[in-house]
């Protein structure tokens, strides 16, 4: 009999239900048993047993008006964040980048074929977006994603491109692998990646890679409205800002 692999091994339904509850409470804050049962499409008895277990494990808190995530989640999140090398340096550079430019600055890494936000800071003129630490965006339509993707080993890069849905967020979103590969090649030639209203209409972004000797650790970016992120600034002072910030993180990583 063959040994189950990570891809083909059986899944535990109860674990999936438990994480569905956690995801729901993250999105909707406090919810009652009835709310959760209706939203997830499971019986009240099934949901109640999972809720009781999650409360026993101190992942959820039960209050008179519903259930919420516990503060233990904060400790887990801090532990995950601290697993990334030189987080303090990354946070400092993201904050300084936002202060220097007045825009939104992000640092992202690749997980599960998507770009995950590790750090975010807002400058004085920043236009708020839906991004938040821990959430994910497509690789093919973001400057962070394309910058990381361009510097991944060929096999991993091809694997991610094959998984891309190429959902059209705006008229500028890359629509097929050929378009994306052309942008990845341009990213390598320039040394930085561009999101030209590809993920959100009216918003442009520029990102630079943070590399180690053998791989890409992530990327750092700034985002802003097209009225301020003109072509000249995008390929001039703004790209210079992110490249300098990426270089600082790289040097600290190399010599830490």
Tab-separated table of N, CA and C in Angstrom, residues 46-209:
chain	number	residue	atom	x	y	z
A	46	UNK	N	-22.884	20.298	15.663
A	46	UNK	CA	-21.511	20.156	15.160
A	46	UNK	C	-20.685	21.393	15.485
A	47	UNK	N	-21.244	22.566	15.203
A	47	UNK	CA	-20.522	23.813	15.459
A	47	UNK	C	-20.274	23.992	16.949
A	48	UNK	N	-21.256	23.653	17.778
A	48	UNK	CA	-21.100	23.838	19.227
A	48	UNK	C	-19.950	23.004	19.777
A	49	UNK	N	-19.821	21.757	19.308
A	49	UNK	CA	-18.734	20.912	19.809
A	49	UNK	C	-17.378	21.472	19.416
A	50	UNK	N	-17.279	22.045	18.224
A	50	UNK	CA	-16.015	22.662	17.796
A	50	UNK	C	-15.744	23.940	18.581
A	51	UNK	N	-16.787	24.719	18.820
A	51	UNK	CA	-16.618	25.936	19.604
A	51	UNK	C	-16.146	25.619	21.016
A	52	UNK	N	-16.746	24.611	21.626
A	52	UNK	CA	-16.369	24.244	22.990
A	52	UNK	C	-14.900	23.813	23.048
A	53	UNK	N	-14.467	23.044	22.043
A	53	UNK	CA	-13.070	22.614	22.004
A	53	UNK	C	-12.131	23.797	21.830
A	54	UNK	N	-12.480	24.722	20.938
A	54	UNK	CA	-11.634	25.900	20.703
A	54	UNK	C	-11.583	26.806	21.935
A	55	UNK	N	-12.672	26.872	22.681
A	55	UNK	CA	-12.667	27.631	23.929
A	55	UNK	C	-11.794	26.924	24.963
A	56	UNK	N	-11.922	25.596	25.061
A	56	UNK	CA	-11.104	24.829	26.005
A	56	UNK	C	-9.610	25.030	25.726
A	57	UNK	N	-9.257	25.133	24.442
A	57	UNK	CA	-7.851	25.323	24.057
A	57	UNK	C	-7.436	26.792	24.078
A	58	UNK	N	-8.370	27.667	24.499
A	58	UNK	CA	-8.119	29.092	24.660
A	58	UNK	C	-7.793	29.800	23.337
A	59	UNK	N	-8.340	29.249	22.238
A	59	UNK	CA	-8.214	29.905	20.944
A	59	UNK	C	-9.369	30.891	20.755
A	60	UNK	N	-10.532	30.554	21.334
A	60	UNK	CA	-11.698	31.432	21.321
A	60	UNK	C	-12.087	31.812	22.746
A	61	UNK	N	-12.817	32.920	22.856
A	61	UNK	CA	-13.403	33.346	24.128
A	61	UNK	C	-14.915	33.361	23.957
A	62	UNK	N	-15.628	32.749	24.895
A	62	UNK	CA	-17.086	32.738	24.879
A	62	UNK	C	-17.600	33.843	25.783
A	63	UNK	N	-18.403	34.753	25.211
A	63	UNK	CA	-18.978	35.843	25.978
A	63	UNK	C	-20.499	35.817	25.830
A	64	UNK	N	-21.178	36.645	26.581
A	64	UNK	CA	-22.641	36.594	26.615
A	64	UNK	C	-23.254	36.815	25.232
A	65	UNK	N	-22.612	37.648	24.418
A	65	UNK	CA	-23.197	37.985	23.108
A	65	UNK	C	-22.494	37.294	21.939
A	66	UNK	N	-21.673	36.262	22.237
A	66	UNK	CA	-21.071	35.509	21.141
A	66	UNK	C	-19.642	35.080	21.411
A	67	UNK	N	-19.007	34.594	20.367
A	67	UNK	CA	-17.631	34.104	20.454
A	67	UNK	C	-16.699	35.048	19.705
A	68	UNK	N	-15.474	35.172	20.213
A	68	UNK	CA	-14.455	35.969	19.548
A	68	UNK	C	-13.102	35.264	19.666
A	69	UNK	N	-12.161	35.706	18.837
A	69	UNK	CA	-10.804	35.174	18.934
A	69	UNK	C	-10.166	35.640	20.236
A	70	UNK	N	-9.349	34.795	20.820
A	70	UNK	CA	-8.684	35.144	22.072
A	70	UNK	C	-7.373	35.879	21.808
A	71	UNK	N	-6.842	36.494	22.840
A	71	UNK	CA	-5.565	37.198	22.714
A	71	UNK	C	-4.392	36.238	22.517
A	72	UNK	N	-4.637	34.951	22.710
A	72	UNK	CA	-3.584	33.981	22.448
A	72	UNK	C	-3.161	34.033	20.972
A	73	UNK	N	-4.088	34.427	20.098
A	73	UNK	CA	-3.776	34.554	18.675
A	73	UNK	C	-2.655	35.573	18.467
A	74	UNK	N	-2.639	36.636	19.283
A	74	UNK	CA	-1.581	37.643	19.168
A	74	UNK	C	-0.213	37.033	19.449
A	75	UNK	N	-0.153	36.173	20.445
A	75	UNK	CA	1.114	35.523	20.771
A	75	UNK	C	1.569	34.624	19.625
A	76	UNK	N	0.619	33.896	19.028
A	76	UNK	CA	0.954	33.062	17.873
A	76	UNK	C	1.479	33.914	16.719
A	77	UNK	N	0.787	35.036	16.470
A	77	UNK	CA	1.183	35.910	15.366
A	77	UNK	C	2.581	36.476	15.591
A	78	UNK	N	2.885	36.868	16.822
A	78	UNK	CA	4.221	37.398	17.125
A	78	UNK	C	5.282	36.325	16.903
A	79	UNK	N	4.958	35.094	17.289
A	79	UNK	CA	5.910	33.997	17.102
A	79	UNK	C	6.179	33.765	15.623
A	80	UNK	N	5.130	33.780	14.806
A	80	UNK	CA	5.288	33.602	13.360
A	80	UNK	C	6.135	34.729	12.779
A	81	UNK	N	5.830	35.954	13.181
A	81	UNK	CA	6.580	37.117	12.686
A	81	UNK	C	8.059	37.011	13.034
A	82	UNK	N	8.346	36.593	14.258
A	82	UNK	CA	9.732	36.535	14.709
A	82	UNK	C	10.519	35.407	14.044
A	83	UNK	N	9.825	34.479	13.389
A	83	UNK	CA	10.529	33.425	12.667
A	83	UNK	C	11.197	33.966	11.406
A	84	UNK	N	10.732	35.123	10.935
A	84	UNK	CA	11.349	35.758	9.767
A	84	UNK	C	12.604	36.485	10.226
A	85	UNK	N	13.738	36.161	9.633
A	85	UNK	CA	14.996	36.762	10.062
A	85	UNK	C	15.001	38.273	9.919
A	86	UNK	N	15.593	38.954	10.916
A	86	UNK	CA	15.764	40.407	10.881
A	86	UNK	C	14.452	41.171	10.730
A	87	UNK	N	13.420	40.715	11.409
A	87	UNK	CA	12.144	41.422	11.311
A	87	UNK	C	12.272	42.876	11.766
A	88	UNK	N	13.068	43.121	12.810
A	88	UNK	CA	13.219	44.487	13.312
A	88	UNK	C	13.779	45.416	12.240
A	89	UNK	N	14.734	44.904	11.458
A	89	UNK	CA	15.320	45.701	10.371
A	89	UNK	C	14.266	45.957	9.294
A	90	UNK	N	13.512	44.915	8.940
A	90	UNK	CA	12.457	45.053	7.935
A	90	UNK	C	11.429	46.094	8.378
A	91	UNK	N	10.980	45.998	9.611
A	91	UNK	CA	9.980	46.936	10.126
A	91	UNK	C	10.509	48.368	10.097
A	92	UNK	N	11.766	48.539	10.500
A	92	UNK	CA	12.377	49.877	10.517
A	92	UNK	C	12.419	50.467	9.105
A	93	UNK	N	12.827	49.666	8.132
A	93	UNK	CA	12.929	50.166	6.760
A	93	UNK	C	11.556	50.457	6.160
A	94	UNK	N	10.571	49.630	6.459
A	94	UNK	CA	9.214	49.876	5.964
A	94	UNK	C	8.670	51.174	6.557
A	95	UNK	N	8.884	51.379	7.860
A	95	UNK	CA	8.422	52.612	8.501
A	95	UNK	C	9.121	53.841	7.918
A	96	UNK	N	10.427	53.736	7.698
A	96	UNK	CA	11.178	54.867	7.153
A	96	UNK	C	10.771	55.151	5.707
A	97	UNK	N	10.513	54.097	4.948
A	97	UNK	CA	10.087	54.268	3.563
A	97	UNK	C	8.748	55.001	3.491
A	98	UNK	N	7.826	54.627	4.374
A	98	UNK	CA	6.520	55.295	4.425
A	98	UNK	C	6.672	56.754	4.843
A	99	UNK	N	7.561	57.017	5.820
A	99	UNK	CA	7.770	58.388	6.292
A	99	UNK	C	8.425	59.249	5.214
A	100	UNK	N	9.397	58.693	4.497
A	100	UNK	CA	10.122	59.442	3.462
A	100	UNK	C	9.221	59.817	2.291
A	101	UNK	N	8.380	58.891	1.892
A	101	UNK	CA	7.568	59.098	0.686
A	101	UNK	C	6.171	59.617	0.994
A	102	UNK	N	5.702	59.423	2.220
A	102	UNK	CA	4.348	59.805	2.589
A	102	UNK	C	3.293	58.823	2.118
A	103	UNK	N	3.740	57.672	1.577
A	103	UNK	CA	2.816	56.700	0.992
A	103	UNK	C	2.734	55.427	1.839
A	104	UNK	N	1.991	54.442	1.351
A	104	UNK	CA	1.921	53.146	2.016
A	104	UNK	C	3.132	52.310	1.618
A	105	UNK	N	3.773	51.691	2.593
A	105	UNK	CA	4.904	50.801	2.342
A	105	UNK	C	4.572	49.410	2.867
A	106	UNK	N	5.008	48.396	2.126
A	106	UNK	CA	4.778	47.001	2.509
A	106	UNK	C	6.071	46.200	2.394
A	107	UNK	N	6.137	45.131	3.167
A	107	UNK	CA	7.116	44.070	2.925
A	107	UNK	C	6.330	42.779	2.787
A	108	UNK	N	6.626	42.009	1.734
A	108	UNK	CA	5.899	40.766	1.501
A	108	UNK	C	6.818	39.597	1.233
A	109	UNK	N	6.320	38.418	1.507
A	109	UNK	CA	7.030	37.178	1.220
A	109	UNK	C	6.080	36.241	0.468
A	110	UNK	N	6.646	35.237	-0.167
A	110	UNK	CA	5.815	34.261	-0.897
A	110	UNK	C	5.429	33.104	0.006
A	111	UNK	N	4.147	32.811	0.045
A	111	UNK	CA	3.625	31.621	0.718
A	111	UNK	C	2.487	31.049	-0.118
A	112	UNK	N	2.509	29.752	-0.349
A	112	UNK	CA	1.443	29.073	-1.085
A	112	UNK	C	1.178	29.706	-2.458
A	113	UNK	N	2.233	30.209	-3.090
A	113	UNK	CA	2.084	30.766	-4.422
A	113	UNK	C	1.419	32.122	-4.474
A	114	UNK	N	1.286	32.770	-3.311
A	114	UNK	CA	0.744	34.125	-3.241
A	114	UNK	C	1.698	34.995	-2.426
A	115	UNK	N	1.536	36.302	-2.520
A	115	UNK	CA	2.361	37.192	-1.715
A	115	UNK	C	1.620	37.491	-0.420
A	116	UNK	N	2.317	37.302	0.703
A	116	UNK	CA	1.736	37.538	2.024
A	116	UNK	C	2.386	38.767	2.642
A	117	UNK	N	1.561	39.653	3.182
A	117	UNK	CA	2.083	40.871	3.796
A	117	UNK	C	2.637	40.575	5.193
A	118	UNK	N	3.914	40.880	5.368
A	118	UNK	CA	4.565	40.694	6.667
A	118	UNK	C	4.550	41.984	7.475
A	119	UNK	N	4.634	43.116	6.786
A	119	UNK	CA	4.749	44.403	7.475
A	119	UNK	C	4.106	45.483	6.618
A	120	UNK	N	3.477	46.469	7.256
A	120	UNK	CA	2.830	47.574	6.548
A	120	UNK	C	2.961	48.846	7.363
A	121	UNK	N	3.198	49.977	6.669
A	121	UNK	CA	3.249	51.278	7.337
A	121	UNK	C	2.593	52.315	6.443
A	122	UNK	N	1.994	53.333	7.065
A	122	UNK	CA	1.287	54.387	6.329
A	122	UNK	C	2.014	55.708	6.504
A	123	UNK	N	2.281	56.379	5.390
A	123	UNK	CA	2.849	57.710	5.428
A	123	UNK	C	1.771	58.767	5.596
A	124	UNK	N	2.191	60.011	5.645
A	124	UNK	CA	1.272	61.117	5.947
A	124	UNK	C	0.245	61.367	4.849
A	125	UNK	N	0.545	60.961	3.605
A	125	UNK	CA	-0.383	61.191	2.493
A	125	UNK	C	-0.977	59.891	1.966
A	126	UNK	N	-0.807	58.810	2.691
A	126	UNK	CA	-1.163	57.478	2.190
A	126	UNK	C	-2.647	57.351	1.876
A	127	UNK	N	-2.921	56.699	0.759
A	127	UNK	CA	-4.288	56.313	0.394
A	127	UNK	C	-4.522	54.915	0.947
A	128	UNK	N	-5.481	54.758	1.818
A	128	UNK	CA	-5.686	53.470	2.482
A	128	UNK	C	-6.167	52.414	1.500
A	129	UNK	N	-5.633	51.207	1.675
A	129	UNK	CA	-6.060	50.060	0.882
A	129	UNK	C	-6.516	48.952	1.821
A	130	UNK	N	-7.042	47.886	1.247
A	130	UNK	CA	-7.576	46.787	2.064
A	130	UNK	C	-6.479	45.881	2.606
A	131	UNK	N	-5.250	46.100	2.190
A	131	UNK	CA	-4.162	45.214	2.631
A	131	UNK	C	-3.952	45.319	4.134
A	132	UNK	N	-3.651	44.181	4.739
A	132	UNK	CA	-3.280	44.170	6.145
A	132	UNK	C	-2.319	43.020	6.372
A	133	UNK	N	-1.537	43.134	7.432
A	133	UNK	CA	-0.524	42.127	7.729
A	133	UNK	C	-1.172	40.751	7.862
A	134	UNK	N	-0.568	39.766	7.180
A	134	UNK	CA	-1.073	38.396	7.244
A	134	UNK	C	-1.992	38.021	6.105
A	135	UNK	N	-2.511	39.006	5.371
A	135	UNK	CA	-3.380	38.698	4.229
A	135	UNK	C	-2.544	38.464	2.981
A	136	UNK	N	-3.185	37.938	1.957
A	136	UNK	CA	-2.468	37.543	0.743
A	136	UNK	C	-3.078	38.177	-0.492
A	137	UNK	N	-2.223	38.359	-1.485
A	137	UNK	CA	-2.638	38.894	-2.773
A	137	UNK	C	-2.011	38.052	-3.883
A	138	UNK	N	-2.553	38.129	-5.106
A	138	UNK	CA	-1.976	37.345	-6.203
A	138	UNK	C	-0.553	37.789	-6.528
A	139	UNK	N	0.254	36.865	-6.993
A	139	UNK	CA	1.612	37.193	-7.409
A	139	UNK	C	1.613	37.931	-8.740
A	140	UNK	N	0.672	37.596	-9.630
A	140	UNK	CA	0.746	38.051	-11.018
A	140	UNK	C	0.306	39.497	-11.235
A	141	UNK	N	-0.362	40.099	-10.240
A	141	UNK	CA	-0.922	41.435	-10.441
A	141	UNK	C	-0.434	42.456	-9.426
A	142	UNK	N	0.569	42.117	-8.633
A	142	UNK	CA	1.113	43.029	-7.630
A	142	UNK	C	2.605	43.220	-7.859
A	143	UNK	N	3.102	44.395	-7.499
A	143	UNK	CA	4.538	44.644	-7.679
A	143	UNK	C	5.357	43.754	-6.745
A	144	UNK	N	4.896	43.562	-5.515
A	144	UNK	CA	5.594	42.658	-4.595
A	144	UNK	C	5.656	41.251	-5.173
A	145	UNK	N	4.497	40.768	-5.630
A	145	UNK	CA	4.421	39.406	-6.141
A	145	UNK	C	5.294	39.185	-7.358
A	146	UNK	N	5.205	40.101	-8.329
A	146	UNK	CA	5.984	39.938	-9.554
A	146	UNK	C	7.480	40.069	-9.287
A	147	UNK	N	7.840	40.934	-8.341
A	147	UNK	CA	9.259	41.106	-8.015
A	147	UNK	C	9.821	39.842	-7.384
A	148	UNK	N	9.079	39.260	-6.453
A	148	UNK	CA	9.523	38.001	-5.840
A	148	UNK	C	9.550	36.895	-6.880
A	149	UNK	N	8.490	36.796	-7.659
A	149	UNK	CA	8.365	35.741	-8.659
A	149	UNK	C	9.509	35.785	-9.664
A	150	UNK	N	9.917	36.978	-10.060
A	150	UNK	CA	10.988	37.129	-11.046
A	150	UNK	C	12.308	36.570	-10.547
A	151	UNK	N	12.489	36.525	-9.222
A	151	UNK	CA	13.765	36.100	-8.650
A	151	UNK	C	13.726	34.699	-8.041
A	152	UNK	N	12.613	34.004	-8.179
A	152	UNK	CA	12.534	32.632	-7.677
A	152	UNK	C	13.241	31.680	-8.640
A	153	UNK	N	13.715	30.529	-8.147
A	153	UNK	CA	14.272	29.519	-9.046
A	153	UNK	C	13.261	29.126	-10.123
A	154	UNK	N	13.747	28.756	-11.298
A	154	UNK	CA	12.880	28.501	-12.446
A	154	UNK	C	11.770	27.512	-12.189
A	155	UNK	N	12.078	26.438	-11.486
A	155	UNK	CA	11.074	25.400	-11.248
A	155	UNK	C	9.946	25.915	-10.374
A	156	UNK	N	10.297	26.636	-9.303
A	156	UNK	CA	9.274	27.184	-8.415
A	156	UNK	C	8.485	28.280	-9.137
A	157	UNK	N	9.168	29.102	-9.921
A	157	UNK	CA	8.501	30.149	-10.679
A	157	UNK	C	7.453	29.555	-11.624
A	158	UNK	N	7.839	28.524	-12.362
A	158	UNK	CA	6.914	27.899	-13.315
A	158	UNK	C	5.728	27.269	-12.595
A	159	UNK	N	5.982	26.689	-11.434
A	159	UNK	CA	4.915	26.066	-10.654
A	159	UNK	C	3.872	27.098	-10.233
A	160	UNK	N	4.324	28.266	-9.792
A	160	UNK	CA	3.404	29.315	-9.360
A	160	UNK	C	2.632	29.884	-10.548
A	161	UNK	N	3.340	30.140	-11.656
A	161	UNK	CA	2.678	30.692	-12.841
A	161	UNK	C	1.582	29.748	-13.325
A	162	UNK	N	1.860	28.456	-13.274
A	162	UNK	CA	0.871	27.460	-13.706
A	162	UNK	C	-0.377	27.507	-12.832
A	163	UNK	N	-0.221	27.874	-11.559
A	163	UNK	CA	-1.348	27.923	-10.629
A	163	UNK	C	-2.135	29.232	-10.713
A	164	UNK	N	-1.588	30.245	-11.369
A	164	UNK	CA	-2.237	31.562	-11.412
A	164	UNK	C	-3.596	31.492	-12.118
A	165	UNK	N	-4.571	32.157	-11.540
A	165	UNK	CA	-5.914	32.176	-12.133
A	165	UNK	C	-6.038	33.233	-13.227
A	166	UNK	N	-5.180	34.263	-13.155
A	166	UNK	CA	-5.229	35.403	-14.079
A	166	UNK	C	-6.612	36.055	-14.096
A	167	UNK	N	-7.226	36.090	-12.925
A	167	UNK	CA	-8.484	36.829	-12.781
A	167	UNK	C	-8.225	38.301	-13.088
A	168	UNK	N	-9.090	38.900	-13.884
A	168	UNK	CA	-8.891	40.278	-14.319
A	168	UNK	C	-9.437	41.265	-13.289
A	169	UNK	N	-8.554	41.815	-12.475
A	169	UNK	CA	-8.967	42.794	-11.468
A	169	UNK	C	-9.218	44.157	-12.103
A	170	UNK	N	-8.441	44.477	-13.130
A	170	UNK	CA	-8.580	45.735	-13.868
A	170	UNK	C	-8.253	45.441	-15.337
A	171	UNK	N	-8.461	46.408	-16.240
A	171	UNK	CA	-8.079	46.185	-17.634
A	171	UNK	C	-6.569	45.958	-17.830
A	172	UNK	N	-5.758	46.361	-16.850
A	172	UNK	CA	-4.301	46.229	-16.973
A	172	UNK	C	-3.756	44.931	-16.394
A	173	UNK	N	-4.584	44.107	-15.781
A	173	UNK	CA	-4.107	42.869	-15.169
A	173	UNK	C	-3.555	41.919	-16.227
A	174	UNK	N	-2.356	41.349	-16.011
A	174	UNK	CA	-1.852	40.336	-16.949
A	174	UNK	C	-2.880	39.224	-17.110
A	175	UNK	N	-3.112	38.804	-18.356
A	175	UNK	CA	-4.206	37.873	-18.622
A	175	UNK	C	-3.755	36.464	-18.975
A	176	UNK	N	-2.450	36.248	-19.109
A	176	UNK	CA	-1.970	34.920	-19.477
A	176	UNK	C	-0.494	34.772	-19.111
A	177	UNK	N	0.031	33.550	-19.121
A	177	UNK	CA	1.433	33.331	-18.740
A	177	UNK	C	2.434	34.104	-19.593
A	178	UNK	N	2.193	34.233	-20.881
A	178	UNK	CA	3.137	34.948	-21.751
A	178	UNK	C	3.286	36.405	-21.321
A	179	UNK	N	2.161	37.055	-21.022
A	179	UNK	CA	2.218	38.446	-20.552
A	179	UNK	C	2.982	38.542	-19.245
A	180	UNK	N	2.720	37.608	-18.348
A	180	UNK	CA	3.385	37.634	-17.048
A	180	UNK	C	4.882	37.400	-17.195
A	181	UNK	N	5.280	36.415	-17.995
A	181	UNK	CA	6.709	36.147	-18.178
A	181	UNK	C	7.421	37.354	-18.783
A	182	UNK	N	6.749	38.076	-19.682
A	182	UNK	CA	7.352	39.282	-20.257
A	182	UNK	C	7.589	40.328	-19.164
A	183	UNK	N	6.633	40.449	-18.232
A	183	UNK	CA	6.799	41.401	-17.136
A	183	UNK	C	7.887	40.962	-16.166
A	184	UNK	N	7.999	39.667	-15.946
A	184	UNK	CA	9.051	39.162	-15.058
A	184	UNK	C	10.430	39.443	-15.651
A	185	UNK	N	10.556	39.285	-16.964
A	185	UNK	CA	11.824	39.577	-17.631
A	185	UNK	C	12.167	41.066	-17.511
A	186	UNK	N	11.161	41.930	-17.692
A	186	UNK	CA	11.371	43.370	-17.555
A	186	UNK	C	11.756	43.733	-16.122
A	187	UNK	N	11.167	43.034	-15.155
A	187	UNK	CA	11.484	43.265	-13.744
A	187	UNK	C	12.948	42.950	-13.465
A	188	UNK	N	13.433	41.851	-13.992
A	188	UNK	CA	14.841	41.486	-13.804
A	188	UNK	C	15.765	42.511	-14.443
A	189	UNK	N	15.402	42.987	-15.621
A	189	UNK	CA	16.248	43.961	-16.319
A	189	UNK	C	16.309	45.292	-15.575
A	190	UNK	N	15.152	45.733	-15.044
A	190	UNK	CA	15.107	47.019	-14.329
A	190	UNK	C	15.715	46.937	-12.945
A	191	UNK	N	15.499	45.776	-12.297
A	191	UNK	CA	15.896	45.631	-10.903
A	191	UNK	C	14.771	45.934	-9.939
A	192	UNK	N	13.582	46.213	-10.421
A	192	UNK	CA	12.410	46.473	-9.583
A	192	UNK	C	11.153	46.131	-10.377
A	193	UNK	N	10.063	45.861	-9.650
A	193	UNK	CA	8.805	45.477	-10.269
A	193	UNK	C	7.765	46.578	-10.176
A	194	UNK	N	6.836	46.563	-11.116
A	194	UNK	CA	5.805	47.602	-11.211
A	194	UNK	C	4.412	46.964	-11.214
A	195	UNK	N	3.508	47.604	-10.505
A	195	UNK	CA	2.077	47.307	-10.625
A	195	UNK	C	1.436	48.575	-11.172
A	196	UNK	N	1.105	48.559	-12.453
A	196	UNK	CA	0.553	49.727	-13.139
A	196	UNK	C	-0.968	49.605	-13.195
A	197	UNK	N	-1.609	49.847	-12.064
A	197	UNK	CA	-3.070	49.721	-11.944
A	197	UNK	C	-3.534	48.315	-12.328
A	198	UNK	N	-2.777	47.312	-11.944
A	198	UNK	CA	-3.101	45.935	-12.324
A	198	UNK	C	-3.926	45.212	-11.274
A	199	UNK	N	-3.842	45.673	-10.039
A	199	UNK	CA	-4.594	45.034	-8.959
A	199	UNK	C	-5.756	45.900	-8.492
A	200	UNK	N	-5.521	47.226	-8.471
A	200	UNK	CA	-6.550	48.190	-8.082
A	200	UNK	C	-6.478	49.363	-9.057
A	201	UNK	N	-7.583	49.689	-9.668
A	201	UNK	CA	-7.605	50.800	-10.614
A	201	UNK	C	-7.301	52.111	-9.878
A	202	UNK	N	-6.396	52.892	-10.463
A	202	UNK	CA	-6.019	54.166	-9.868
A	202	UNK	C	-4.846	54.082	-8.915
A	203	UNK	N	-4.330	52.882	-8.679
A	203	UNK	CA	-3.222	52.684	-7.735
A	203	UNK	C	-2.024	52.072	-8.459
A	204	UNK	N	-0.859	52.674	-8.260
A	204	UNK	CA	0.380	52.132	-8.791
A	204	UNK	C	1.311	51.770	-7.642
A	205	UNK	N	2.155	50.787	-7.882
A	205	UNK	CA	3.101	50.322	-6.865
A	205	UNK	C	4.438	50.018	-7.522
A	206	UNK	N	5.492	50.130	-6.729
A	206	UNK	CA	6.825	49.748	-7.187
A	206	UNK	C	7.501	48.989	-6.054
A	207	UNK	N	8.207	47.906	-6.397
A	207	UNK	CA	8.807	47.039	-5.389
A	207	UNK	C	10.207	46.621	-5.800
A	208	UNK	N	11.054	46.387	-4.799
A	208	UNK	CA	12.414	45.905	-5.042
A	208	UNK	C	12.636	44.618	-4.253
A	209	UNK	N	13.415	43.689	-4.805
A	209	UNK	CA	13.637	42.410	-4.133
A	209	UNK	C	14.663	42.513	-3.001
